[in-house]
GROMACS .gro file of C-alpha atoms in nm:
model
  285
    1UNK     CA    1   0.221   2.112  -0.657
    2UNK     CA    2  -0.074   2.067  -0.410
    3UNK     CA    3  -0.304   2.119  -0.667
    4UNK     CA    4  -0.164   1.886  -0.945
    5UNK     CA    5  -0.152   1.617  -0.724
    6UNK     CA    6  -0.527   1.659  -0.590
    7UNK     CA    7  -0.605   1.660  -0.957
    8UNK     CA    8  -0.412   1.343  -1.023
    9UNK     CA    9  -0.575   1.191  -0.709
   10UNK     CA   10  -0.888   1.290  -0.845
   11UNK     CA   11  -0.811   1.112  -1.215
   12UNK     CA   12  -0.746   0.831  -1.059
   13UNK     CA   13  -1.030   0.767  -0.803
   14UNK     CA   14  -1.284   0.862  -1.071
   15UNK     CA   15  -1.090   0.554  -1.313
   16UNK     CA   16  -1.025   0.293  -1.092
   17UNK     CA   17  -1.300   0.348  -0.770
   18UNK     CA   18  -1.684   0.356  -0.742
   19UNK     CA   19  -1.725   0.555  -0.422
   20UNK     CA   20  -2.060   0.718  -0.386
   21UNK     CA   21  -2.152   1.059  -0.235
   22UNK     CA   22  -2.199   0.946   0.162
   23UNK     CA   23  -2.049   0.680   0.145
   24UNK     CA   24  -1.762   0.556   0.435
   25UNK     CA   25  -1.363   0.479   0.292
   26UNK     CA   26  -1.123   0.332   0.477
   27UNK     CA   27  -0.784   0.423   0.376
   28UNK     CA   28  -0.452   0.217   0.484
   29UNK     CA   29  -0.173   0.400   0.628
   30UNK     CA   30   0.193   0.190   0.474
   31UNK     CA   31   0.328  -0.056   0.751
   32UNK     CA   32   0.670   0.119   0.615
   33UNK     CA   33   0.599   0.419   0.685
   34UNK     CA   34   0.629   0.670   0.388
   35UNK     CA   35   0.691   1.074   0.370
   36UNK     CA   36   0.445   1.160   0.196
   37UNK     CA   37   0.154   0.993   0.413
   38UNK     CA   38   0.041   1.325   0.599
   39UNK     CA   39   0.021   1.524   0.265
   40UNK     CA   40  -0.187   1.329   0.041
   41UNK     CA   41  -0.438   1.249   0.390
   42UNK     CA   42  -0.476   1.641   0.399
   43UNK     CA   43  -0.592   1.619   0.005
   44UNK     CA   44  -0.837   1.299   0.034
   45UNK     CA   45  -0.967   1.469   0.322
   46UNK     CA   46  -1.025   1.797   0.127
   47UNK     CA   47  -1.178   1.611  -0.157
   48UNK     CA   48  -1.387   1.349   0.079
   49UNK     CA   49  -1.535   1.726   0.248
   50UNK     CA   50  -1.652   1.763  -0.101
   51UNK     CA   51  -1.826   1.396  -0.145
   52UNK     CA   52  -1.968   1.403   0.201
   53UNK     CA   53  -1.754   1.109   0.250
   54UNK     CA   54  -1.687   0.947   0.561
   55UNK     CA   55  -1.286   0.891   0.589
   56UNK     CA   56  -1.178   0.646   0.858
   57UNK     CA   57  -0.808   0.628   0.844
   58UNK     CA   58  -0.628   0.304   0.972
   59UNK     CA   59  -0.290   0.403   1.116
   60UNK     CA   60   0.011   0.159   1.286
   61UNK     CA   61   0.167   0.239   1.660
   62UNK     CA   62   0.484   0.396   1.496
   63UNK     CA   63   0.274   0.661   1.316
   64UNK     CA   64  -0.002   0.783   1.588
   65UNK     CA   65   0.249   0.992   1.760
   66UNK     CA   66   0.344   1.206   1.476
   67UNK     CA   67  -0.070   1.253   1.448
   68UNK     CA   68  -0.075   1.343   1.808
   69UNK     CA   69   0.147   1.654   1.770
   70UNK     CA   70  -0.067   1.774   1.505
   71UNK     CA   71  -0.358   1.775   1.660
   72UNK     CA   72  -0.468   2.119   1.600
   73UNK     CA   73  -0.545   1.930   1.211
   74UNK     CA   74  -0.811   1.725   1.186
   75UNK     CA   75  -0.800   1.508   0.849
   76UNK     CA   76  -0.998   1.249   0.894
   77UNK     CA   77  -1.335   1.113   1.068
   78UNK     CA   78  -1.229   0.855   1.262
   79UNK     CA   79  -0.922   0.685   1.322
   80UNK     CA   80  -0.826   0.333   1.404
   81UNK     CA   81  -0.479   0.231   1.556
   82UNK     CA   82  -0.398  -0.068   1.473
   83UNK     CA   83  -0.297  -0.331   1.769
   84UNK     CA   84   0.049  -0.348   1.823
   85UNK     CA   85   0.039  -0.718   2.002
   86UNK     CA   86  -0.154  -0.780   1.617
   87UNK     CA   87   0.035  -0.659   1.400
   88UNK     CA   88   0.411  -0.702   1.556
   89UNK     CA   89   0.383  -1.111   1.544
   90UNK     CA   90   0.254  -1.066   1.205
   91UNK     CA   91   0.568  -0.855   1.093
   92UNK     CA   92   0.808  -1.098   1.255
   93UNK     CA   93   0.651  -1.386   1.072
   94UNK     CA   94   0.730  -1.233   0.719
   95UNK     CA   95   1.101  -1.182   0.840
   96UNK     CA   96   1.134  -1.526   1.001
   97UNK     CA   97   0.946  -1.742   0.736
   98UNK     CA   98   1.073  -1.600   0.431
   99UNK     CA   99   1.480  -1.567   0.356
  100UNK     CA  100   1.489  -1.379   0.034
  101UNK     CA  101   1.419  -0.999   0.078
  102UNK     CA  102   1.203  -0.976  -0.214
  103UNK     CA  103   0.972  -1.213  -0.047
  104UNK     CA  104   0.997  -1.009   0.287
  105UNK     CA  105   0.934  -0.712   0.088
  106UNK     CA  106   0.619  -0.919  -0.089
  107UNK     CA  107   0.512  -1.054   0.221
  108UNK     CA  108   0.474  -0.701   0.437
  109UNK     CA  109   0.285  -0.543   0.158
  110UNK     CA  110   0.020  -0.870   0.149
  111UNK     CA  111   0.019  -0.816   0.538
  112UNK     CA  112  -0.112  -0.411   0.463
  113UNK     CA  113  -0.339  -0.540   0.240
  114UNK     CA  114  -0.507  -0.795   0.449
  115UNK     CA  115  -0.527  -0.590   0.756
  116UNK     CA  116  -0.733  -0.296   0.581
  117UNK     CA  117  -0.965  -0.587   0.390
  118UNK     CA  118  -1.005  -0.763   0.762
  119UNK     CA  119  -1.084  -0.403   0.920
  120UNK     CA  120  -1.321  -0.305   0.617
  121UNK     CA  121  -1.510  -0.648   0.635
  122UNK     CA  122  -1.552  -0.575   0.982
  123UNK     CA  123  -1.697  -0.275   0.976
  124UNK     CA  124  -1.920  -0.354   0.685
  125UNK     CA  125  -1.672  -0.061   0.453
  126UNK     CA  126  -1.697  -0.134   0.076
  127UNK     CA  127  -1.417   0.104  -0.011
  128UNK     CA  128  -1.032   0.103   0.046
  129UNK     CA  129  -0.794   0.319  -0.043
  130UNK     CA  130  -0.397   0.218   0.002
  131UNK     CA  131  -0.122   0.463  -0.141
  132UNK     CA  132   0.150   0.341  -0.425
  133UNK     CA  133   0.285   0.637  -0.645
  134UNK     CA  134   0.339   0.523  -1.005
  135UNK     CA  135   0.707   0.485  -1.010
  136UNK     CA  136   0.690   0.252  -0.743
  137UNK     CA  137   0.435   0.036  -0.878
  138UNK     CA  138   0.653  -0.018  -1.196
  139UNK     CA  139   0.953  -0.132  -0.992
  140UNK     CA  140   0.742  -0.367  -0.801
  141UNK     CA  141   0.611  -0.487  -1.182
  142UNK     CA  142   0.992  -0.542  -1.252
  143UNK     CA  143   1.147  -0.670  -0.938
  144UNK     CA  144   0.840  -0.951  -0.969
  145UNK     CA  145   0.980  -1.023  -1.329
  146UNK     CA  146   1.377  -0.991  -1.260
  147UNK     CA  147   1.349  -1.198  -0.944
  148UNK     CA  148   1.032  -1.441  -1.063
  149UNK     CA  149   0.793  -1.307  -0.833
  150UNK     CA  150   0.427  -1.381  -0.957
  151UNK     CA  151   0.296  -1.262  -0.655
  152UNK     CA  152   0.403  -0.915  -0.627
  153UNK     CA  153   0.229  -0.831  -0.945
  154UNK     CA  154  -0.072  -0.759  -0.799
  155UNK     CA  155   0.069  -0.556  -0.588
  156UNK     CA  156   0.091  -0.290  -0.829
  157UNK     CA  157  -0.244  -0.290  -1.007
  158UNK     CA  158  -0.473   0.018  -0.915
  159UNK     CA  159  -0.768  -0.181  -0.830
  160UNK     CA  160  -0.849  -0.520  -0.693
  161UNK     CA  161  -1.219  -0.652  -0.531
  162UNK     CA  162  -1.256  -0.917  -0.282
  163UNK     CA  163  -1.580  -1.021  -0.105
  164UNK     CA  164  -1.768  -0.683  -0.170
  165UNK     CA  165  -1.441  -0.483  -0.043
  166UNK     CA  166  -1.302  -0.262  -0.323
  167UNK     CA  167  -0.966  -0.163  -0.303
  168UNK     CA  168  -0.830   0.095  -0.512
  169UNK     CA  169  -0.489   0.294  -0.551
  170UNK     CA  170  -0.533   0.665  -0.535
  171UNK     CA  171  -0.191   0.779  -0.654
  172UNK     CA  172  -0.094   0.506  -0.928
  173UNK     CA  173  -0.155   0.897  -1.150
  174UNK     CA  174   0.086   1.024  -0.893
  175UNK     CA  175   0.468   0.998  -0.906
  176UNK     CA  176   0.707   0.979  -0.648
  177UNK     CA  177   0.940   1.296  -0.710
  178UNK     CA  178   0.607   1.503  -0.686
  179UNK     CA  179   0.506   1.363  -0.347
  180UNK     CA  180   0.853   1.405  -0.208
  181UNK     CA  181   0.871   1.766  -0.332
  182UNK     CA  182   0.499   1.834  -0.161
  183UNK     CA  183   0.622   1.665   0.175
  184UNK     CA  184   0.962   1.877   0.185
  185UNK     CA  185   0.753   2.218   0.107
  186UNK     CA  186   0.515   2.161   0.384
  187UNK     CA  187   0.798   2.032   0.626
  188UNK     CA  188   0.613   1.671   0.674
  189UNK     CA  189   0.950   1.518   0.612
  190UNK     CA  190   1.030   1.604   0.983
  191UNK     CA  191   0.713   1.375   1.094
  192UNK     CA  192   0.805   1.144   0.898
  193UNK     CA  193   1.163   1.067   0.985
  194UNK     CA  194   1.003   1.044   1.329
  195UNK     CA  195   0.776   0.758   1.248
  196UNK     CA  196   1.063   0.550   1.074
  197UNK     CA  197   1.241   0.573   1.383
  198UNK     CA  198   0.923   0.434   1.605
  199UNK     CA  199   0.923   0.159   1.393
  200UNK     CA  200   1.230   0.057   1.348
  201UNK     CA  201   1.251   0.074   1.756
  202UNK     CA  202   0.869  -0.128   1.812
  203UNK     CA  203   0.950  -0.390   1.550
  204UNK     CA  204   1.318  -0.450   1.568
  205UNK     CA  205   1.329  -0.429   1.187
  206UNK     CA  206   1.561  -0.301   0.925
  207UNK     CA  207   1.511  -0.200   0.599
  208UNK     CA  208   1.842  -0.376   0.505
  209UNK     CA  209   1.695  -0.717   0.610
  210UNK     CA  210   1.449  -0.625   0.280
  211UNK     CA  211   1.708  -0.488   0.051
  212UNK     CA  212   2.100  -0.590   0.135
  213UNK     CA  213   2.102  -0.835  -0.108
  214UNK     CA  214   1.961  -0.673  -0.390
  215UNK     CA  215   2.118  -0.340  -0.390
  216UNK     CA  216   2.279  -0.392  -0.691
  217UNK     CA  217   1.956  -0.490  -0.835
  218UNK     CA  218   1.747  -0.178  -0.689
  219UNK     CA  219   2.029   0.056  -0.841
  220UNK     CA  220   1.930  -0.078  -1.172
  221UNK     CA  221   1.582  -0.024  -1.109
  222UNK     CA  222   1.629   0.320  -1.022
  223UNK     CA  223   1.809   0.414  -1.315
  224UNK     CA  224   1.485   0.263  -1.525
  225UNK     CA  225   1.273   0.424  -1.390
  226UNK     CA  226   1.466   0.764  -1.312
  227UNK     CA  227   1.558   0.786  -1.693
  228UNK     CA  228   1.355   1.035  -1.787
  229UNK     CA  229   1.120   0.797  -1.995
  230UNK     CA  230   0.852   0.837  -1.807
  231UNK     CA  231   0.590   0.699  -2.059
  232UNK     CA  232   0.804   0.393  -2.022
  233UNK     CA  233   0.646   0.395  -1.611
  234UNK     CA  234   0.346   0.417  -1.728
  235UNK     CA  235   0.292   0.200  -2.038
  236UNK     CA  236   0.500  -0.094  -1.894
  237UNK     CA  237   0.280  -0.112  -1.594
  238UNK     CA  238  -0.074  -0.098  -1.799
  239UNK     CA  239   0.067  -0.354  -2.031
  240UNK     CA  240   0.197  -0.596  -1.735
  241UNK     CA  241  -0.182  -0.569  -1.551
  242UNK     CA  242  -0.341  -0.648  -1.874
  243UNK     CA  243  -0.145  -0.927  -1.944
  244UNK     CA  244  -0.199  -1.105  -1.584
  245UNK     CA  245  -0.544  -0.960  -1.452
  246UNK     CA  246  -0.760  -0.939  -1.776
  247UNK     CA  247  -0.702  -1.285  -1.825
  248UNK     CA  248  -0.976  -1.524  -1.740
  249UNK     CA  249  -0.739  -1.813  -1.799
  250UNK     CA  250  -0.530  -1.695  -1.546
  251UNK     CA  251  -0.637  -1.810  -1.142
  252UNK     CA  252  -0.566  -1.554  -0.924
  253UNK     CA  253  -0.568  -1.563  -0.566
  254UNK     CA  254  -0.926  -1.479  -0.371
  255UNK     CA  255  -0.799  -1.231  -0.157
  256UNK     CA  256  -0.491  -1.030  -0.368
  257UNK     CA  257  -0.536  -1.121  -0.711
  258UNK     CA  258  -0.228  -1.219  -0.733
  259UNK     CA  259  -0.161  -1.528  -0.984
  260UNK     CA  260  -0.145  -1.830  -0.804
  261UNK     CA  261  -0.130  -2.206  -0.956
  262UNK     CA  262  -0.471  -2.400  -1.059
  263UNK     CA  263  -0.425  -2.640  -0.727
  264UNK     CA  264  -0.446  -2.318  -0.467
  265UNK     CA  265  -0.691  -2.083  -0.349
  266UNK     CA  266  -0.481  -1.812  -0.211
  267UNK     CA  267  -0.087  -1.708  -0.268
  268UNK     CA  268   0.146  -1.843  -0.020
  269UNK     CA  269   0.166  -1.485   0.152
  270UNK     CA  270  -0.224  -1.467   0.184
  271UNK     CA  271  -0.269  -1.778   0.303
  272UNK     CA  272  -0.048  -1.788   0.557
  273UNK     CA  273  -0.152  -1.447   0.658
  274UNK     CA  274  -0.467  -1.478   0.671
  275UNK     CA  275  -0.521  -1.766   0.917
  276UNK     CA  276  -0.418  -1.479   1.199
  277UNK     CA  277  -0.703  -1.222   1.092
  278UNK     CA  278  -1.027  -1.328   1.156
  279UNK     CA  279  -1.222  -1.222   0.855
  280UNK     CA  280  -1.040  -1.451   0.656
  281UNK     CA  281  -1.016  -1.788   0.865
  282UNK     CA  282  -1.251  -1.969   0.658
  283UNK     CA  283  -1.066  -1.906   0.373
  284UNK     CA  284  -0.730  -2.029   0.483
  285UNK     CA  285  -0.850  -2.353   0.656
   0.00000   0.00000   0.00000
């Protein structure tokens, strides 16, 4: 299992990324955190060993603990934890100034996004890597369509670029079932139900203020893209990317790519978002 997932991780950073032998990537830890984070670390740091890479992993509050009792493992060059007093306000915002869960949901995944472009920008990085298995890019590609989303599309293409920054999707090869199975075999499941607890407790959030109202909805989804059609995962989402990214006629926003109207610069999410992170507060005013 280890293996065919390196090699999938592999596939897809040769497809999507150009990362150079030597060269520094920064690579964003979920603000949800997910199971499978410490397993697919341990591979990008096996395969960054290879590259002479430099791997500078940006982590949230609720997940350096679970590092800290590992730290006979070392996967990574540096690491950066992310401010609490930053990113805590920032969290709260998406709950209070958005009703609808699928915009909460939209909203903390622009947040991720932004936060790893800011850092990178900052530190002069060209590459980032952020971590969204197949499956669950093709329910974000429906959930944008079923609840007229535009801007959660972009959320599931493998590779975006904004000023110079590169951002790239290193398991959109990988599925979800695979990752869970890896985390479960190598007992990471433990550190992980650890770190869901931290955040629920340092943010005051639930993941029923995302999801109460659309359960019904999600159920459907599953059953999609659980089917056993897998070629359906993967052909839907190419298709959907082409349609709304290859486009020139279509404006997209200048930081997420998402598709925007002709009268803005940036999504809703992104520019209210962005006016908080200082790489960006030129581009919001």
């Amino acid at each position: 299992m280890f293996r065919s997932i390196e090699r999938s991780i592999r596939r897809a950073l040769s497809e999507y990324s150009s990362i150079g032998t030597k060269e520094s990537i920064l690579v964003l830890e979920a603000i949800i955190p997910q199971p499978w984070s410490l397993p697919v670390i341990r591979i990008l740091y096996k395969i960054s060993r290879e590259y002479k890479n430099r791997l500078i992993y940006l982590i949230y509050p609720w997940f350096l603990s679970t590092l800290a009792k590992r730290d006979q493992e070392v996967f990574y060059d540096e690491l950066i934890e992310i401010d609490k007093d930053l990113v805590s306000p920032l969290i709260q915002r998406c709950l209070e100034d958005y009703q609808e869960p699928v915009e909460r949901y939209t909203c903390l995944l622009k947040l991720g996004l932004l936060i790893g472009v800011n850092e990178a920008l900052r530190r002069r990085v060209k590459h980032v890597l952020f971590a969204c298995p197949r499956d669950s890019c093709f329910r974000r590609t429906l959930k944008s369509i079923l609840l007229l989303d535009r801007e959660l599309l972009s959320e599931a293409v493998p590779r975006r670029v904004f000023s110079g920054v590169e951002v790239v999707n290193y398991l959109y090869d990988v599925s979800e079932e695979d990752l869970l199975a890896l985390a479960v075999s190598l007992k990471d499941i433990y550190s992980y139900n650890n770190s869901l607890k931290r955040f629920y407790e340092e943010t005051g959030f639930s993941l029923e203020q995302l999801m109460e109202e659309y359960f019904e909805i999600q159920s459907s989804l599953e059953d999609i893209v659980y089917s056993g059609r897998r070629e359906l995962i993967y052909s839907s989402t190419e298709a959907v990317s082409r349609l709304y990214f290859e486009r020139s006629d279509v404006k997209k926003c200048a930081i997420c790519s998402a598709p925007i109207e002709r009268s803005r610069d940036l999504c809703r999410y992104c520019e209210k978002l962005s006016s908080f992170l200082n790489s960006f507060q030129k581009l919001s005013r």
